Tab-separated table of C-alpha atoms and ligand atoms in Angstrom:
chain	number	residue	atom	x	y	z
A	19	MET	CA	47.232	72.102	42.100
A	20	ASN	CA	49.654	70.973	39.481
A	21	LYS	CA	48.639	67.947	37.504
A	22	LYS	CA	50.570	64.736	37.959
A	23	ILE	CA	52.965	63.822	35.193
A	24	ALA	CA	52.627	60.790	32.924
A	25	VAL	CA	55.570	59.812	30.727
A	26	THR	CA	55.766	57.086	28.146
A	27	GLY	CA	57.898	56.162	25.166
A	28	ILE	CA	56.685	54.700	21.919
A	29	LYS	CA	59.229	52.640	20.059
A	30	PRO	CA	58.904	53.150	16.299
A	31	THR	CA	59.594	49.572	15.316
A	32	GLY	CA	56.433	48.413	13.579
A	33	ILE	CA	53.161	49.409	11.993
A	34	PRO	CA	50.630	49.959	14.779
A	35	HIS	CA	47.908	47.305	14.908
A	36	ILE	CA	44.548	46.959	16.601
A	37	GLY	CA	46.179	45.384	19.637
A	38	ASN	CA	48.358	48.483	20.057
A	39	TYR	CA	45.343	50.705	19.619
A	40	PHE	CA	43.204	49.179	22.355
A	41	GLY	CA	46.091	48.010	24.529
A	42	ALA	CA	48.334	51.062	24.503
A	43	ILE	CA	47.189	54.037	22.464
A	44	LYS	CA	43.629	54.391	23.761
A	45	PRO	CA	44.464	54.009	27.461
A	46	ALA	CA	47.429	56.393	27.142
A	47	LEU	CA	45.213	58.973	25.453
A	48	GLU	CA	42.644	58.550	28.223
A	49	LEU	CA	45.382	59.462	30.709
A	50	THR	CA	46.102	62.755	28.977
A	51	LYS	CA	42.801	64.096	30.335
A	52	GLU	CA	43.909	63.765	33.907
A	53	TYR	CA	47.676	63.999	33.665
A	54	ASP	CA	50.252	66.328	32.273
A	55	ALA	CA	51.297	63.857	29.566
A	56	ARG	CA	54.768	63.733	28.073
A	57	TYR	CA	54.756	61.178	25.278
A	58	PHE	CA	57.728	60.694	23.037
A	59	ILE	CA	59.012	58.615	20.180
A	60	ALA	CA	61.798	56.414	21.483
A	61	ASP	CA	63.849	56.479	18.302
A	62	TYR	CA	67.188	55.884	20.011
A	63	HIS	CA	65.740	52.733	21.526
A	64	ALA	CA	64.616	51.688	18.060
A	65	LEU	CA	68.112	52.281	16.685
A	66	ASN	CA	69.304	49.234	18.635
A	67	SER	CA	67.446	47.039	16.188
A	68	ILE	CA	66.689	49.188	13.133
A	69	LYS	CA	69.804	50.074	11.188
A	70	ASP	CA	68.069	51.038	7.953
A	71	PRO	CA	67.823	54.853	7.974
A	72	LYS	CA	64.875	55.031	5.601
A	73	LEU	CA	62.937	52.514	7.597
A	74	LEU	CA	63.626	54.204	10.928
A	75	GLN	CA	62.594	57.560	9.515
A	76	GLU	CA	59.410	56.121	8.037
A	77	MET	CA	58.458	54.288	11.207
A	78	THR	CA	58.962	57.471	13.178
A	79	TYR	CA	56.543	59.340	10.929
A	80	GLU	CA	54.068	56.476	10.951
A	81	VAL	CA	54.018	56.198	14.709
A	82	ALA	CA	53.744	59.956	15.166
A	83	ALA	CA	50.935	60.180	12.592
A	84	THR	CA	49.112	57.289	14.256
A	85	TRP	CA	49.092	58.918	17.678
A	86	LEU	CA	48.096	62.275	16.302
A	87	ALA	CA	45.304	60.723	14.212
A	88	CYS	CA	44.050	58.808	17.230
A	89	GLY	CA	43.678	62.046	19.157
A	90	LEU	CA	46.954	62.928	20.849
A	91	ASN	CA	46.715	66.689	21.119
A	92	PRO	CA	50.119	68.418	20.973
A	93	LYS	CA	48.581	71.576	22.431
A	94	ARG	CA	47.634	69.761	25.589
A	95	SER	CA	50.366	67.125	25.825
A	96	LEU	CA	54.058	67.298	25.226
A	97	VAL	CA	54.883	65.251	22.122
A	98	TYR	CA	58.520	64.928	21.131
A	99	ARG	CA	61.260	62.837	19.739
A	100	GLN	CA	63.791	61.302	22.120
A	101	SER	CA	66.668	61.963	19.722
A	102	GLN	CA	65.843	65.669	19.747
A	103	VAL	CA	66.233	65.967	23.506
A	104	PRO	CA	69.983	65.530	24.049
A	105	GLU	CA	69.588	66.219	27.785
A	106	THR	CA	68.395	62.618	27.882
A	107	PHE	CA	71.979	61.598	27.248
A	108	ASP	CA	73.377	63.860	29.943
A	109	LEU	CA	71.140	62.063	32.368
A	110	THR	CA	72.003	58.672	30.882
A	111	SER	CA	75.683	59.331	31.641
A	112	ILE	CA	74.842	60.311	35.188
A	113	LEU	CA	72.683	57.234	35.709
A	114	MET	CA	75.398	54.987	34.281
A	115	ALA	CA	77.616	55.859	37.218
A	116	PHE	CA	74.988	54.501	39.585
A	117	THR	CA	73.904	51.440	37.630
A	118	PRO	CA	75.535	48.171	38.667
A	119	LYS	CA	76.466	46.030	35.700
A	120	GLY	CA	74.870	43.120	37.523
A	121	LEU	CA	71.513	44.864	37.342
A	122	MET	CA	71.793	45.037	33.568
A	123	ASN	CA	72.820	41.372	33.438
A	124	ARG	CA	69.379	40.563	34.806
A	125	ALA	CA	67.376	42.509	32.214
A	126	HIS	CA	64.902	40.274	30.359
A	127	ALA	CA	65.670	41.446	26.828
A	128	TYR	CA	69.398	40.920	27.293
A	129	LYS	CA	68.882	37.579	29.011
A	130	ALA	CA	66.609	36.394	26.222
A	131	LYS	CA	69.339	37.183	23.706
A	132	LEU	CA	71.905	35.299	25.808
A	133	ALA	CA	69.612	32.277	26.022
A	134	GLU	CA	69.038	32.353	22.274
A	135	ASN	CA	72.787	32.476	21.644
A	136	GLU	CA	73.332	29.578	24.003
A	137	GLU	CA	70.689	27.505	22.280
A	138	LEU	CA	72.202	28.188	18.878
A	139	LYS	CA	75.677	27.487	20.293
A	140	ARG	CA	76.829	30.989	19.437
A	141	ASP	CA	79.111	33.254	21.377
A	142	PRO	CA	77.110	34.670	24.304
A	143	ASP	CA	77.780	38.247	23.139
A	144	ASP	CA	76.641	37.617	19.585
A	145	GLY	CA	74.245	40.338	18.433
A	146	VAL	CA	74.400	42.117	21.791
A	147	ASN	CA	75.235	45.774	21.301
A	148	MET	CA	75.776	48.127	24.220
A	149	GLY	CA	72.491	49.818	23.355
A	150	LEU	CA	70.646	46.602	24.054
A	151	PHE	CA	72.699	45.915	27.165
A	152	SER	CA	72.148	49.334	28.670
A	153	TYR	CA	68.631	49.777	27.275
A	154	PRO	CA	67.125	50.082	30.776
A	155	VAL	CA	69.441	52.999	31.637
A	156	LEU	CA	68.328	55.052	28.659
A	157	MET	CA	64.751	54.237	29.519
A	158	ALA	CA	65.309	55.318	33.124
A	159	ALA	CA	66.723	58.607	31.824
A	160	ASP	CA	63.619	59.151	29.646
A	161	ILE	CA	61.456	58.763	32.710
A	162	LEU	CA	63.499	60.481	35.420
A	163	LEU	CA	64.352	63.495	33.267
A	164	PHE	CA	60.700	64.510	33.197
A	165	ASP	CA	59.767	63.850	36.826
A	166	ALA	CA	57.233	61.211	35.896
A	167	ASP	CA	54.676	60.307	38.542
A	168	VAL	CA	53.288	57.483	36.463
A	169	VAL	CA	54.520	55.521	33.458
A	170	PRO	CA	51.859	53.690	31.479
A	171	VAL	CA	53.418	50.554	29.946
A	172	GLY	CA	52.713	46.953	29.011
A	173	LYS	CA	53.593	44.072	31.289
A	174	ASP	CA	56.776	43.430	29.324
A	175	GLN	CA	58.164	46.745	30.594
A	176	ALA	CA	57.541	46.102	34.297
A	177	GLN	CA	61.119	45.039	34.947
A	178	HIS	CA	62.482	48.153	33.244
A	179	LEU	CA	60.375	50.262	35.561
A	180	GLU	CA	61.677	48.396	38.604
A	181	MET	CA	65.203	49.105	37.412
A	182	THR	CA	64.363	52.768	36.946
A	183	VAL	CA	63.185	52.901	40.541
A	184	ASP	CA	66.315	51.062	41.747
A	185	ILE	CA	68.650	53.458	39.972
A	186	ALA	CA	66.764	56.554	41.131
A	187	GLN	CA	66.698	55.329	44.702
A	188	SER	CA	70.389	54.669	44.742
A	189	ILE	CA	71.058	58.250	43.640
A	190	ASN	CA	68.607	59.702	46.145
A	191	HIS	CA	70.148	57.545	48.827
A	192	ASN	CA	73.695	58.580	47.992
A	193	TYR	CA	72.905	62.303	48.201
A	194	GLN	CA	70.333	61.877	50.986
A	195	LYS	CA	67.909	63.984	49.012
A	196	GLU	CA	65.031	63.336	46.628
A	197	LEU	CA	66.883	64.481	43.542
A	198	LEU	CA	64.875	62.204	41.313
A	199	LYS	CA	61.175	61.562	41.548
A	200	ILE	CA	60.355	57.901	42.089
A	201	PRO	CA	57.935	56.914	39.331
A	202	GLN	CA	55.140	54.423	39.523
A	203	ALA	CA	54.476	51.921	36.738
A	204	LEU	CA	50.920	51.841	35.449
A	205	ILE	CA	50.883	48.333	34.071
A	206	ARG	CA	48.102	47.684	31.615
A	207	LYS	CA	45.486	45.204	32.670
A	208	GLN	CA	45.299	41.738	31.178
A	209	THR	CA	41.761	42.535	29.993
A	210	GLU	CA	43.244	45.047	27.600
A	211	THR	CA	45.063	42.272	25.770
A	212	VAL	CA	43.591	41.972	22.300
A	213	ILE	CA	43.211	38.627	20.586
A	214	GLY	CA	44.768	38.153	17.156
A	215	LEU	CA	43.598	36.351	14.007
A	216	ASP	CA	44.553	32.951	15.408
A	217	GLY	CA	43.093	33.427	18.890
A	218	ARG	CA	46.436	34.086	20.571
A	219	LYS	CA	47.436	37.496	21.885
A	220	MET	CA	47.693	39.932	18.966
A	221	SER	CA	51.411	40.396	18.455
A	222	LYS	CA	53.861	41.072	15.674
A	223	SER	CA	55.889	38.089	16.801
A	224	TYR	CA	52.913	35.738	16.191
A	225	ASP	CA	52.199	37.270	12.802
A	226	ASN	CA	48.499	37.426	13.703
A	227	THR	CA	47.890	41.168	13.721
A	228	ILE	CA	45.349	43.388	12.021
A	229	PRO	CA	47.141	46.650	11.186
A	230	LEU	CA	45.163	49.684	12.235
A	231	PHE	CA	45.269	51.524	8.942
A	232	LEU	CA	44.737	49.005	6.175
A	233	PRO	CA	42.808	49.883	3.047
A	234	THR	CA	39.191	48.730	3.511
A	235	LYS	CA	39.434	45.737	1.174
A	236	LYS	CA	42.571	44.429	2.790
A	237	MET	CA	41.098	44.817	6.242
A	238	ARG	CA	38.013	42.824	5.227
A	239	LYS	CA	40.226	40.121	3.801
A	240	LEU	CA	42.099	39.815	7.107
A	241	VAL	CA	38.891	39.750	9.133
A	242	MET	CA	37.714	36.861	6.961
A	243	LYS	CA	40.838	34.966	8.042
A	244	ILE	CA	39.968	34.945	11.750
A	245	VAL	CA	40.130	31.383	13.013
A	246	THR	CA	36.810	29.834	14.121
A	247	ASN	CA	35.587	26.342	14.934
A	248	SER	CA	33.800	24.258	12.318
A	249	GLN	CA	30.206	24.741	13.486
A	250	THR	CA	27.594	24.928	10.727
A	251	VAL	CA	25.389	27.941	10.054
A	252	GLU	CA	22.391	26.366	11.813
A	253	GLU	CA	24.192	25.506	15.050
A	254	ARG	CA	23.793	27.663	18.130
A	255	LYS	CA	27.086	29.327	18.944
A	256	ASP	CA	28.842	30.539	22.074
A	257	PRO	CA	29.975	34.176	21.773
A	258	GLU	CA	32.218	33.940	24.819
A	259	THR	CA	34.601	31.445	23.237
A	260	CYS	CA	34.606	33.021	19.792
A	261	ASN	CA	37.558	34.985	18.416
A	262	ILE	CA	35.291	37.084	16.210
A	263	PHE	CA	33.166	38.135	19.153
A	264	ALA	CA	36.239	38.922	21.248
A	265	LEU	CA	37.178	41.518	18.638
A	266	TYR	CA	33.581	42.641	18.098
A	267	LYS	CA	33.350	43.554	21.776
A	268	LEU	CA	36.138	46.106	21.376
A	269	PHE	CA	34.272	48.061	18.738
A	270	ALA	CA	30.598	47.626	19.593
A	271	THR	CA	28.474	49.332	22.240
A	272	PRO	CA	27.163	47.165	25.109
A	273	LYS	CA	23.741	47.158	23.420
A	274	GLU	CA	25.168	45.993	20.117
A	275	GLN	CA	27.092	43.313	21.949
A	276	GLU	CA	23.902	42.018	23.589
A	277	LYS	CA	22.149	41.875	20.240
A	278	MET	CA	25.028	40.011	18.710
A	279	LYS	CA	25.066	37.514	21.576
A	280	ILE	CA	21.417	36.757	20.891
A	281	ARG	CA	22.200	36.125	17.226
A	282	TYR	CA	25.003	33.775	18.209
A	283	ARG	CA	22.860	31.806	20.621
A	284	ALA	CA	19.845	31.568	18.321
A	285	GLY	CA	21.684	29.643	15.601
A	286	GLY	CA	21.243	30.448	11.931
A	287	MET	CA	24.174	32.840	11.776
A	288	GLY	CA	27.275	31.560	10.017
A	289	TRP	CA	30.847	32.625	10.725
A	290	GLY	CA	30.852	34.583	7.479
A	291	HIS	CA	28.004	36.724	8.789
A	292	ALA	CA	29.680	37.270	12.123
A	293	LYS	CA	32.869	38.325	10.373
A	294	GLN	CA	31.000	40.696	8.114
A	295	ALA	CA	29.315	42.288	11.150
A	296	LEU	CA	32.697	42.671	12.836
A	297	PHE	CA	34.220	44.160	9.711
A	298	GLU	CA	31.434	46.730	9.438
A	299	LYS	CA	31.804	47.779	13.059
A	300	MET	CA	35.568	48.069	12.661
A	301	GLU	CA	35.210	50.135	9.542
A	302	GLU	CA	32.839	52.476	11.359
A	303	THR	CA	35.357	53.144	14.128
A	304	ILE	CA	38.543	53.124	12.121
A	305	SER	CA	37.613	54.918	8.902
A	306	PRO	CA	37.482	58.440	10.389
A	307	ILE	CA	40.829	57.881	12.131
A	308	ARG	CA	42.268	56.408	8.959
A	309	LYS	CA	41.190	59.468	7.039
A	310	LYS	CA	43.012	61.713	9.498
A	311	TYR	CA	46.025	59.436	9.414
A	312	ASP	CA	46.203	59.583	5.628
A	313	GLU	CA	46.100	63.361	5.764
A	314	ILE	CA	48.780	63.624	8.422
A	315	ILE	CA	51.153	61.067	6.940
A	316	SER	CA	51.093	62.844	3.600
A	317	ASP	CA	52.313	66.019	5.297
A	318	LYS	CA	55.679	65.136	6.807
A	319	GLN	CA	56.520	68.763	7.310
A	320	TYR	CA	53.537	69.118	9.619
A	321	ILE	CA	54.735	66.151	11.666
A	322	ASP	CA	58.266	67.565	11.760
A	323	GLU	CA	56.936	70.872	13.017
A	324	ILE	CA	54.938	69.287	15.798
A	325	LEU	CA	57.836	67.139	16.917
A	326	ALA	CA	60.295	70.029	16.728
A	327	ALA	CA	58.046	72.317	18.782
A	328	GLY	CA	57.429	69.575	21.339
A	329	SER	CA	61.105	68.732	21.525
A	330	GLN	CA	61.999	72.347	22.120
A	331	LYS	CA	59.617	72.582	25.048
A	332	ALA	CA	60.834	69.253	26.355
A	333	ARG	CA	64.412	70.521	26.197
A	334	GLU	CA	63.561	73.537	28.306
A	335	ILE	CA	62.126	71.340	31.040
A	336	ALA	CA	64.981	68.894	30.720
A	337	ALA	CA	67.739	71.532	30.746
A	338	GLU	CA	66.521	72.861	34.061
A	339	LYS	CA	66.461	69.415	35.557
A	340	ILE	CA	69.960	68.611	34.318
A	341	GLN	CA	71.355	71.904	35.557
A	342	SER	CA	70.071	71.467	39.082
A	343	LEU	CA	71.121	67.855	39.127
A	344	LYS	CA	74.634	68.717	37.962
A	345	ASN	CA	74.914	71.315	40.704
A	346	GLU	CA	73.895	68.752	43.308
A	347	LEU	CA	76.408	66.222	41.998
A	348	GLY	CA	79.414	68.513	41.953
A	349	LEU	CA	79.271	69.003	38.207
A	350	GLY	CA	78.155	72.630	38.391
A	351	THR	CA	79.890	75.922	37.773
A	352	ALA	CA	80.168	78.845	40.162
B	26	LIG	N1	60.952	50.288	26.169
B	26	LIG	C1	59.637	50.724	25.796
B	26	LIG	C2	59.022	49.682	24.860
B	26	LIG	O1	59.725	48.895	24.287
B	26	LIG	C3	59.654	52.065	25.119
B	26	LIG	C4	60.205	53.115	26.025
B	26	LIG	C5	61.395	53.756	25.898
B	26	LIG	C6	59.568	53.656	27.169
B	26	LIG	N2	61.547	54.665	26.888
B	26	LIG	C7	60.463	54.631	27.686
B	26	LIG	C8	58.348	53.400	27.799
B	26	LIG	C9	60.128	55.356	28.836
B	26	LIG	C10	58.033	54.129	28.947
B	26	LIG	C11	58.909	55.098	29.454
B	26	LIG	O2	57.831	49.685	24.688
């Protein structure tokens, strides 16, 4: 039996942090065991906000190197760059004809921008490019082009997935045929949300992240900044309400976690010690990946080759899909 297909896009808009690693990268890599995975760099989506060519190029390499270092295997999964699969834009044009403008008006990202403009008493269209406005259509094309069964994403993407389903259904309905496979969103669980330095969700927008590939010294410095309460060394401490322990749990085995809980509850362990223990565990997990990352990122040609090979394969799959779709829509040739 053919494996089911998992598709997801990674927007190259920031340096990956520990929250991304546990929240997105690790679970998506897990899926590659069971699914035929098609994971791509959504560089055209990034272009909506990143207009600095050097930065966009760098981010693309960084994100690709991160995924490869973390274990994405291009021999087993299809890894490519959205901008190198122009069939995506054929499908985008087709989908546009079936996407009501009103649907786009309801998209969260666009609505957030409108609300911001209103608050700042700006013109409602200020800073809204058509890429942002029609963002969900391009995303639907990414997904529908590759016959995705499942799409692993964060909660923030749930609405985009609903829109993808809406658009696909309207096409299938119009032609009374399942021309497009209806995908299912695999929304990440809340428990996969990683806590940041200040105890809130780890997120670029809160400026509380720990980047995945920091030099050792810098990483230790950040770990030392994790916010704690003001209990003294002697006091007995509660691991379950502690930000340090929340992070420790991600890296430590269940046995190590139990041991650490005992140290917390016994008293006599200061926050400095707990942070040091966390740092050491993190270093243990991250340093081998960091080593691979450093190797990969210093060989851009290698990354280019992987992405070019993946994109070529992706184009073959995509071209077939577009051709049959065009025939069905009356856009074919005899
Ligand atoms: N919009 C997604 C994000 O911001 C990235 C993305 C683009 C994507 N195309 C996709 C995710 C297709 C899943 C499927 O994270």
